[in-house]
Amino acid sequence: MISSSENMAIEYKGIEKAFNSPVLSGIDLSVKSGEMFALFGPSGTGKSVLLKTTLSLIVPDRGDVLINGESVYFGSQDTLTSIREIIGYVFQYAALFDSLSVAENVEMGLSEATIKKMGPEELQERIWESLELVNLDPGEVWAKFPAELSGGMKKRVGIARAIAGKPEILLWDEPTTGLDPVNTAAIERLIKRLSEELHVTSLLVTHDVEGGLEMCDRVAMLEGGSLRFCGSPEEFRDSEDSVVKAFTDRRAANAALDILDIR
C-alpha cells in the first residue's frame, strides 16, 4: 500500500483512467479531515470519474485511493466494505429509485448490516431524522414517490439518503445540476450547513465555481486529465493562469477556449 499522510481523509495517488482515450493522467490530490473541498473543471475532464474511484464505483487503471490511510484497491474486501460504510455519496440528478417511496429511498443509504442491528422503530427514526436534516417534512413526503417531487425536493431526498448512515465523508457529484438559481443557492447553503453540523469531510464536484469558492476551504481544477490548480479560493481568484481565470472572468473565457482548442 502507498504510504499515507497524517490527517488526510482522502488521498488520490497517481490515479490514471482511460476509456477510448485518457481521462485521468496521474492525479495526486489530498483532502484533509474535516475540510470542504471543491473540484472544478470543464465538462469531460474526469471530475466525476475521479470521485467514483473513491468508492471503487469506477476502477482506475493505475494508482490507489486511501481513505483515512486505508487502501481502497490494495486492501481486503472487508476493508473496502468498511470504507464504503463511512462514506455518503450524493449522485448527480439525485438518482432516486422511481419504484420506491421517499422513505424506502432514504433507507437505501443504510447497509444491510446496519439495518439488521436496528429495530423497526430505530430505523424509522433514522429515516425521519435524515429527512428533517435536509429541511423536508417527513410526514408530508414519507410515502411519496420521486415522480411526485420537485427537482429541489428530489435533490434533498438524495442527500438524506447519503447522510442516513451517519458518514464521516460526503462525496457530492454535481449536486446542483438542473436546478434554478434559487434552488441552487438553497442546496449550496444546505451542503455547507450539513458539512459543519455533521462534522464531515466534504468533496464537492461542481460546475458552480462561485458557489464552490464561497463554501469551500480549498479548491482544485482538472483540465485535460491533469491537475491544473490546487489552493485556496483566494489563490484561485487571484491566479494568472488564463484557463483558471476563465472560470471567474467571462472576458478571459474566449482566450481560454483558444488555448484549450475548444470550438
mmCIF file of C-alpha atoms in Angstrom:
data_model
loop_
_atom_site.group_PDB
_atom_site.id
_atom_site.type_symbol
_atom_site.label_atom_id
_atom_site.label_comp_id
_atom_site.label_asym_id
_atom_site.label_seq_id
_atom_site.Cartn_x
_atom_site.Cartn_y
_atom_site.Cartn_z
ATOM 1 C CA MET A 1 0.000 0.000 0.000
ATOM 2 C CA ILE A 2 1.198 3.511 -0.823
ATOM 3 C CA SER A 3 2.052 5.478 2.319
ATOM 4 C CA SER A 4 -0.474 7.943 3.728
ATOM 5 C CA SER A 5 -0.061 11.458 5.087
ATOM 6 C CA GLU A 6 -1.370 12.340 8.538
ATOM 7 C CA ASN A 7 -4.783 14.000 8.927
ATOM 8 C CA MET A 8 -5.806 13.210 5.364
ATOM 9 C CA ALA A 9 -9.301 11.800 4.873
ATOM 10 C CA ILE A 10 -8.960 11.164 1.121
ATOM 11 C CA GLU A 11 -5.785 10.700 -0.893
ATOM 12 C CA TYR A 12 -5.630 10.053 -4.632
ATOM 13 C CA LYS A 13 -2.272 8.558 -5.551
ATOM 14 C CA GLY A 14 -1.295 8.586 -9.231
ATOM 15 C CA ILE A 15 -4.825 7.893 -10.489
ATOM 16 C CA GLU A 16 -4.925 7.010 -14.181
ATOM 17 C CA LYS A 17 -8.020 6.068 -16.139
ATOM 18 C CA ALA A 18 -8.749 5.734 -19.836
ATOM 19 C CA PHE A 19 -11.828 4.692 -21.738
ATOM 20 C CA ASN A 20 -11.487 5.235 -25.501
ATOM 21 C CA SER A 21 -8.879 7.871 -24.654
ATOM 22 C CA PRO A 22 -7.111 9.001 -21.446
ATOM 23 C CA VAL A 23 -9.436 10.644 -18.912
ATOM 24 C CA LEU A 24 -7.203 10.917 -15.843
ATOM 25 C CA SER A 25 -3.439 11.130 -16.210
ATOM 26 C CA GLY A 26 -1.798 10.501 -12.861
ATOM 27 C CA ILE A 27 -3.850 12.555 -10.397
ATOM 28 C CA ASP A 28 -2.278 13.207 -6.985
ATOM 29 C CA LEU A 29 -4.658 15.045 -4.676
ATOM 30 C CA SER A 30 -5.406 15.020 -0.939
ATOM 31 C CA VAL A 31 -8.385 16.228 1.106
ATOM 32 C CA LYS A 32 -7.842 16.952 4.795
ATOM 33 C CA SER A 33 -10.076 15.584 7.534
ATOM 34 C CA GLY A 34 -12.944 17.984 8.215
ATOM 35 C CA GLU A 35 -12.239 20.012 5.071
ATOM 36 C CA MET A 36 -14.716 21.257 2.494
ATOM 37 C CA PHE A 37 -13.000 20.791 -0.868
ATOM 38 C CA ALA A 38 -14.339 21.654 -4.331
ATOM 39 C CA LEU A 39 -13.228 20.197 -7.646
ATOM 40 C CA PHE A 40 -13.773 22.309 -10.777
ATOM 41 C CA GLY A 41 -13.052 21.815 -14.453
ATOM 42 C CA PRO A 42 -14.559 21.859 -17.930
ATOM 43 C CA SER A 43 -17.000 19.100 -18.857
ATOM 44 C CA GLY A 44 -15.327 15.829 -19.743
ATOM 45 C CA THR A 45 -12.175 16.409 -17.704
ATOM 46 C CA GLY A 46 -12.745 13.452 -15.386
ATOM 47 C CA LYS A 47 -14.118 15.123 -12.245
ATOM 48 C CA SER A 48 -16.936 12.636 -11.699
ATOM 49 C CA VAL A 49 -14.699 9.752 -12.774
ATOM 50 C CA LEU A 50 -12.196 10.702 -10.068
ATOM 51 C CA LEU A 51 -14.989 10.956 -7.500
ATOM 52 C CA LYS A 52 -16.282 7.490 -8.389
ATOM 53 C CA THR A 53 -12.821 5.934 -7.928
ATOM 54 C CA THR A 54 -13.108 6.875 -4.243
ATOM 55 C CA LEU A 55 -15.579 4.036 -3.677
ATOM 56 C CA SER A 56 -14.414 1.752 -6.495
ATOM 57 C CA LEU A 57 -17.552 2.585 -8.486
ATOM 58 C CA ILE A 58 -15.029 3.107 -11.280
ATOM 59 C CA VAL A 59 -11.744 1.211 -11.024
ATOM 60 C CA PRO A 60 -8.627 3.162 -12.093
ATOM 61 C CA ASP A 61 -6.146 1.622 -14.479
ATOM 62 C CA ARG A 62 -3.305 2.636 -12.144
ATOM 63 C CA GLY A 63 -2.911 4.243 -8.757
ATOM 64 C CA ASP A 64 -4.701 3.963 -5.453
ATOM 65 C CA VAL A 65 -7.119 5.829 -3.210
ATOM 66 C CA LEU A 66 -6.561 5.987 0.543
ATOM 67 C CA ILE A 67 -9.415 6.667 2.959
ATOM 68 C CA ASN A 68 -8.164 7.537 6.438
ATOM 69 C CA GLY A 69 -4.939 5.809 5.415
ATOM 70 C CA GLU A 70 -6.651 2.582 4.262
ATOM 71 C CA SER A 71 -6.219 1.429 0.673
ATOM 72 C CA VAL A 72 -9.328 1.081 -1.479
ATOM 73 C CA TYR A 73 -7.583 -1.030 -4.114
ATOM 74 C CA PHE A 74 -4.846 -2.926 -2.281
ATOM 75 C CA GLY A 75 -6.736 -3.772 0.897
ATOM 76 C CA SER A 76 -9.098 -6.635 1.630
ATOM 77 C CA GLN A 77 -12.760 -6.838 0.692
ATOM 78 C CA ASP A 78 -13.586 -6.270 4.351
ATOM 79 C CA THR A 79 -11.545 -3.048 4.242
ATOM 80 C CA LEU A 80 -13.456 -1.832 1.190
ATOM 81 C CA THR A 81 -16.770 -2.661 2.880
ATOM 82 C CA SER A 82 -15.717 -0.710 5.970
ATOM 83 C CA ILE A 83 -14.645 2.246 3.820
ATOM 84 C CA ARG A 84 -17.971 2.313 1.993
ATOM 85 C CA GLU A 85 -19.828 2.372 5.312
ATOM 86 C CA ILE A 86 -18.229 5.688 6.329
ATOM 87 C CA ILE A 87 -18.811 7.466 3.010
ATOM 88 C CA GLY A 88 -22.038 9.007 1.773
ATOM 89 C CA TYR A 89 -22.427 9.648 -1.959
ATOM 90 C CA VAL A 90 -24.761 12.284 -3.394
ATOM 91 C CA PHE A 91 -25.354 11.330 -7.019
ATOM 92 C CA GLN A 92 -25.870 13.721 -9.902
ATOM 93 C CA TYR A 93 -29.614 14.211 -10.616
ATOM 94 C CA ALA A 94 -30.329 12.550 -7.200
ATOM 95 C CA ALA A 95 -30.555 9.053 -8.817
ATOM 96 C CA LEU A 96 -33.620 8.021 -6.825
ATOM 97 C CA PHE A 97 -35.382 4.711 -7.422
ATOM 98 C CA ASP A 98 -38.677 5.570 -9.126
ATOM 99 C CA SER A 99 -40.483 2.489 -7.780
ATOM 100 C CA LEU A 100 -39.569 3.206 -4.141
ATOM 101 C CA SER A 101 -41.141 5.718 -1.780
ATOM 102 C CA VAL A 102 -39.126 8.555 -0.271
ATOM 103 C CA ALA A 103 -38.665 6.596 2.974
ATOM 104 C CA GLU A 104 -37.545 3.497 1.072
ATOM 105 C CA ASN A 105 -35.089 5.555 -0.991
ATOM 106 C CA VAL A 106 -33.521 7.009 2.163
ATOM 107 C CA GLU A 107 -33.302 3.531 3.693
ATOM 108 C CA MET A 108 -31.150 2.506 0.711
ATOM 109 C CA GLY A 109 -28.412 4.663 2.217
ATOM 110 C CA LEU A 110 -28.021 2.177 5.078
ATOM 111 C CA SER A 111 -26.040 -1.021 4.759
ATOM 112 C CA GLU A 112 -27.788 -4.351 5.317
ATOM 113 C CA ALA A 113 -25.632 -4.925 8.394
ATOM 114 C CA THR A 114 -26.738 -1.596 9.880
ATOM 115 C CA ILE A 115 -30.408 -2.274 9.168
ATOM 116 C CA LYS A 116 -30.172 -5.713 10.823
ATOM 117 C CA LYS A 117 -28.858 -4.085 14.010
ATOM 118 C CA MET A 118 -31.809 -1.692 14.131
ATOM 119 C CA GLY A 119 -35.320 -2.380 15.258
ATOM 120 C CA PRO A 120 -38.211 -1.061 13.135
ATOM 121 C CA GLU A 121 -38.675 1.992 15.368
ATOM 122 C CA GLU A 122 -34.980 2.929 15.295
ATOM 123 C CA LEU A 123 -34.923 2.549 11.505
ATOM 124 C CA GLN A 124 -37.951 4.790 11.144
ATOM 125 C CA GLU A 125 -36.373 7.370 13.494
ATOM 126 C CA ARG A 126 -33.152 7.383 11.445
ATOM 127 C CA ILE A 127 -35.054 7.984 8.187
ATOM 128 C CA TRP A 128 -37.222 10.660 9.828
ATOM 129 C CA GLU A 129 -34.148 12.432 11.247
ATOM 130 C CA SER A 130 -32.363 12.338 7.885
ATOM 131 C CA LEU A 131 -35.327 13.956 6.130
ATOM 132 C CA GLU A 132 -35.587 16.653 8.773
ATOM 133 C CA LEU A 133 -31.873 17.437 8.420
ATOM 134 C CA VAL A 134 -32.406 18.313 4.755
ATOM 135 C CA ASN A 135 -35.408 20.527 5.557
ATOM 136 C CA LEU A 136 -38.103 18.162 4.326
ATOM 137 C CA ASP A 137 -41.280 17.452 6.290
ATOM 138 C CA PRO A 138 -41.141 13.666 6.845
ATOM 139 C CA GLY A 139 -44.890 13.432 7.411
ATOM 140 C CA GLU A 140 -45.522 15.099 4.068
ATOM 141 C CA VAL A 141 -43.025 13.264 1.855
ATOM 142 C CA TRP A 142 -42.621 9.881 3.578
ATOM 143 C CA ALA A 143 -44.893 7.846 1.296
ATOM 144 C CA LYS A 144 -44.479 9.905 -1.857
ATOM 145 C CA PHE A 145 -42.684 8.627 -4.956
ATOM 146 C CA PRO A 146 -39.981 10.571 -6.837
ATOM 147 C CA ALA A 147 -42.383 11.476 -9.657
ATOM 148 C CA GLU A 148 -44.440 13.435 -7.120
ATOM 149 C CA LEU A 149 -41.492 15.596 -6.025
ATOM 150 C CA SER A 150 -39.998 18.790 -7.421
ATOM 151 C CA GLY A 151 -36.408 18.846 -8.631
ATOM 152 C CA GLY A 152 -35.201 20.523 -5.444
ATOM 153 C CA MET A 153 -37.041 18.006 -3.256
ATOM 154 C CA LYS A 154 -35.505 15.100 -5.164
ATOM 155 C CA LYS A 155 -32.054 16.550 -4.523
ATOM 156 C CA ARG A 156 -32.837 16.769 -0.814
ATOM 157 C CA VAL A 157 -34.026 13.158 -0.681
ATOM 158 C CA GLY A 158 -30.784 12.108 -2.382
ATOM 159 C CA ILE A 159 -28.828 13.995 0.272
ATOM 160 C CA ALA A 160 -30.941 12.441 3.061
ATOM 161 C CA ARG A 161 -30.050 9.004 1.689
ATOM 162 C CA ALA A 162 -26.345 9.911 1.697
ATOM 163 C CA ILE A 163 -26.372 11.081 5.333
ATOM 164 C CA ALA A 164 -28.634 8.317 6.695
ATOM 165 C CA GLY A 165 -25.635 6.121 7.511
ATOM 166 C CA LYS A 166 -24.000 8.926 9.555
ATOM 167 C CA PRO A 167 -20.908 9.048 7.300
ATOM 168 C CA GLU A 168 -17.552 10.618 8.068
ATOM 169 C CA ILE A 169 -17.083 11.665 4.429
ATOM 170 C CA LEU A 170 -19.602 13.063 1.945
ATOM 171 C CA LEU A 171 -18.983 12.997 -1.803
ATOM 172 C CA TRP A 172 -21.115 15.421 -3.824
ATOM 173 C CA ASP A 173 -21.355 14.795 -7.585
ATOM 174 C CA GLU A 174 -22.761 17.949 -9.243
ATOM 175 C CA PRO A 175 -25.469 18.348 -6.573
ATOM 176 C CA THR A 176 -26.967 21.500 -8.151
ATOM 177 C CA THR A 177 -27.140 20.312 -11.772
ATOM 178 C CA GLY A 178 -30.517 21.039 -13.331
ATOM 179 C CA LEU A 179 -31.672 23.429 -10.606
ATOM 180 C CA ASP A 180 -32.747 27.042 -10.998
ATOM 181 C CA PRO A 181 -30.653 29.746 -9.270
ATOM 182 C CA VAL A 182 -32.867 29.886 -6.169
ATOM 183 C CA ASN A 183 -32.771 26.120 -5.601
ATOM 184 C CA THR A 184 -29.055 26.081 -6.403
ATOM 185 C CA ALA A 185 -28.416 28.622 -3.641
ATOM 186 C CA ALA A 186 -30.638 26.659 -1.241
ATOM 187 C CA ILE A 187 -28.835 23.365 -1.885
ATOM 188 C CA GLU A 188 -25.421 25.015 -1.544
ATOM 189 C CA ARG A 189 -26.464 26.526 1.783
ATOM 190 C CA LEU A 190 -27.649 23.061 2.852
ATOM 191 C CA ILE A 191 -24.332 21.480 1.816
ATOM 192 C CA LYS A 192 -22.374 23.962 3.914
ATOM 193 C CA ARG A 193 -24.668 23.577 6.924
ATOM 194 C CA LEU A 194 -24.612 19.772 6.853
ATOM 195 C CA SER A 195 -20.839 19.648 6.426
ATOM 196 C CA GLU A 196 -20.442 21.820 9.527
ATOM 197 C CA GLU A 197 -23.205 20.314 11.689
ATOM 198 C CA LEU A 198 -22.323 16.689 10.933
ATOM 199 C CA HIS A 199 -18.555 17.338 11.227
ATOM 200 C CA VAL A 200 -17.808 15.530 7.972
ATOM 201 C CA THR A 201 -15.207 15.854 5.247
ATOM 202 C CA SER A 202 -16.872 17.052 2.030
ATOM 203 C CA LEU A 203 -15.538 16.673 -1.515
ATOM 204 C CA LEU A 204 -17.702 18.595 -3.963
ATOM 205 C CA VAL A 205 -17.609 18.228 -7.755
ATOM 206 C CA THR A 206 -19.389 21.208 -9.256
ATOM 207 C CA HIS A 207 -19.752 23.481 -12.282
ATOM 208 C CA ASP A 208 -20.878 26.301 -9.998
ATOM 209 C CA VAL A 209 -17.484 27.863 -9.419
ATOM 210 C CA GLU A 210 -18.696 30.859 -7.423
ATOM 211 C CA GLY A 211 -20.740 28.637 -5.132
ATOM 212 C CA GLY A 212 -17.763 26.347 -4.581
ATOM 213 C CA LEU A 213 -15.426 29.253 -3.883
ATOM 214 C CA GLU A 214 -17.858 30.644 -1.319
ATOM 215 C CA MET A 215 -18.350 27.351 0.504
ATOM 216 C CA CYS A 216 -15.025 25.582 0.456
ATOM 217 C CA ASP A 217 -11.703 25.726 2.302
ATOM 218 C CA ARG A 218 -9.684 24.672 -0.742
ATOM 219 C CA VAL A 219 -10.374 24.078 -4.419
ATOM 220 C CA ALA A 220 -8.732 22.273 -7.308
ATOM 221 C CA MET A 221 -9.226 22.265 -11.062
ATOM 222 C CA LEU A 222 -8.824 19.421 -13.528
ATOM 223 C CA GLU A 223 -8.078 20.134 -17.159
ATOM 224 C CA GLY A 224 -7.160 17.633 -19.842
ATOM 225 C CA GLY A 225 -6.992 14.816 -17.303
ATOM 226 C CA SER A 226 -4.396 16.593 -15.163
ATOM 227 C CA LEU A 227 -4.448 18.756 -12.068
ATOM 228 C CA ARG A 228 -4.158 22.352 -13.248
ATOM 229 C CA PHE A 229 -4.662 24.140 -9.923
ATOM 230 C CA CYS A 230 -4.926 23.393 -6.197
ATOM 231 C CA GLY A 231 -5.126 26.029 -3.487
ATOM 232 C CA SER A 232 -7.354 28.374 -1.523
ATOM 233 C CA PRO A 233 -10.369 30.174 -3.029
ATOM 234 C CA GLU A 234 -8.402 33.429 -2.779
ATOM 235 C CA GLU A 235 -5.488 31.936 -4.716
ATOM 236 C CA PHE A 236 -7.914 30.654 -7.339
ATOM 237 C CA ARG A 237 -9.461 34.093 -7.801
ATOM 238 C CA ASP A 238 -6.013 35.739 -7.980
ATOM 239 C CA SER A 239 -4.475 33.175 -10.346
ATOM 240 C CA GLU A 240 -2.882 34.499 -13.529
ATOM 241 C CA ASP A 241 -3.385 31.155 -15.300
ATOM 242 C CA SER A 242 -5.577 32.002 -18.306
ATOM 243 C CA VAL A 243 -7.640 28.805 -18.009
ATOM 244 C CA VAL A 244 -8.251 29.315 -14.289
ATOM 245 C CA LYS A 245 -9.135 32.968 -14.899
ATOM 246 C CA ALA A 246 -11.757 31.896 -17.447
ATOM 247 C CA PHE A 247 -13.754 30.322 -14.630
ATOM 248 C CA THR A 248 -14.019 33.579 -12.700
ATOM 249 C CA ASP A 249 -13.832 36.164 -15.500
ATOM 250 C CA ARG A 250 -16.037 35.864 -18.580
ATOM 251 C CA ARG A 251 -13.735 38.187 -20.510
ATOM 252 C CA ALA A 252 -10.972 35.603 -20.176
ATOM 253 C CA ALA A 253 -13.156 32.747 -21.389
ATOM 254 C CA ASN A 254 -12.577 33.232 -25.139
ATOM 255 C CA ALA A 255 -8.806 33.297 -24.661
ATOM 256 C CA ALA A 256 -9.014 30.075 -22.666
ATOM 257 C CA LEU A 257 -11.080 28.415 -25.407
ATOM 258 C CA ASP A 258 -8.296 29.184 -27.885
ATOM 259 C CA ILE A 259 -5.676 27.729 -25.534
ATOM 260 C CA LEU A 260 -7.712 24.564 -24.997
ATOM 261 C CA ASP A 261 -8.579 24.433 -28.721
ATOM 262 C CA ILE A 262 -12.315 24.244 -27.992
ATOM 263 C CA ARG A 263 -14.556 25.398 -30.850
#
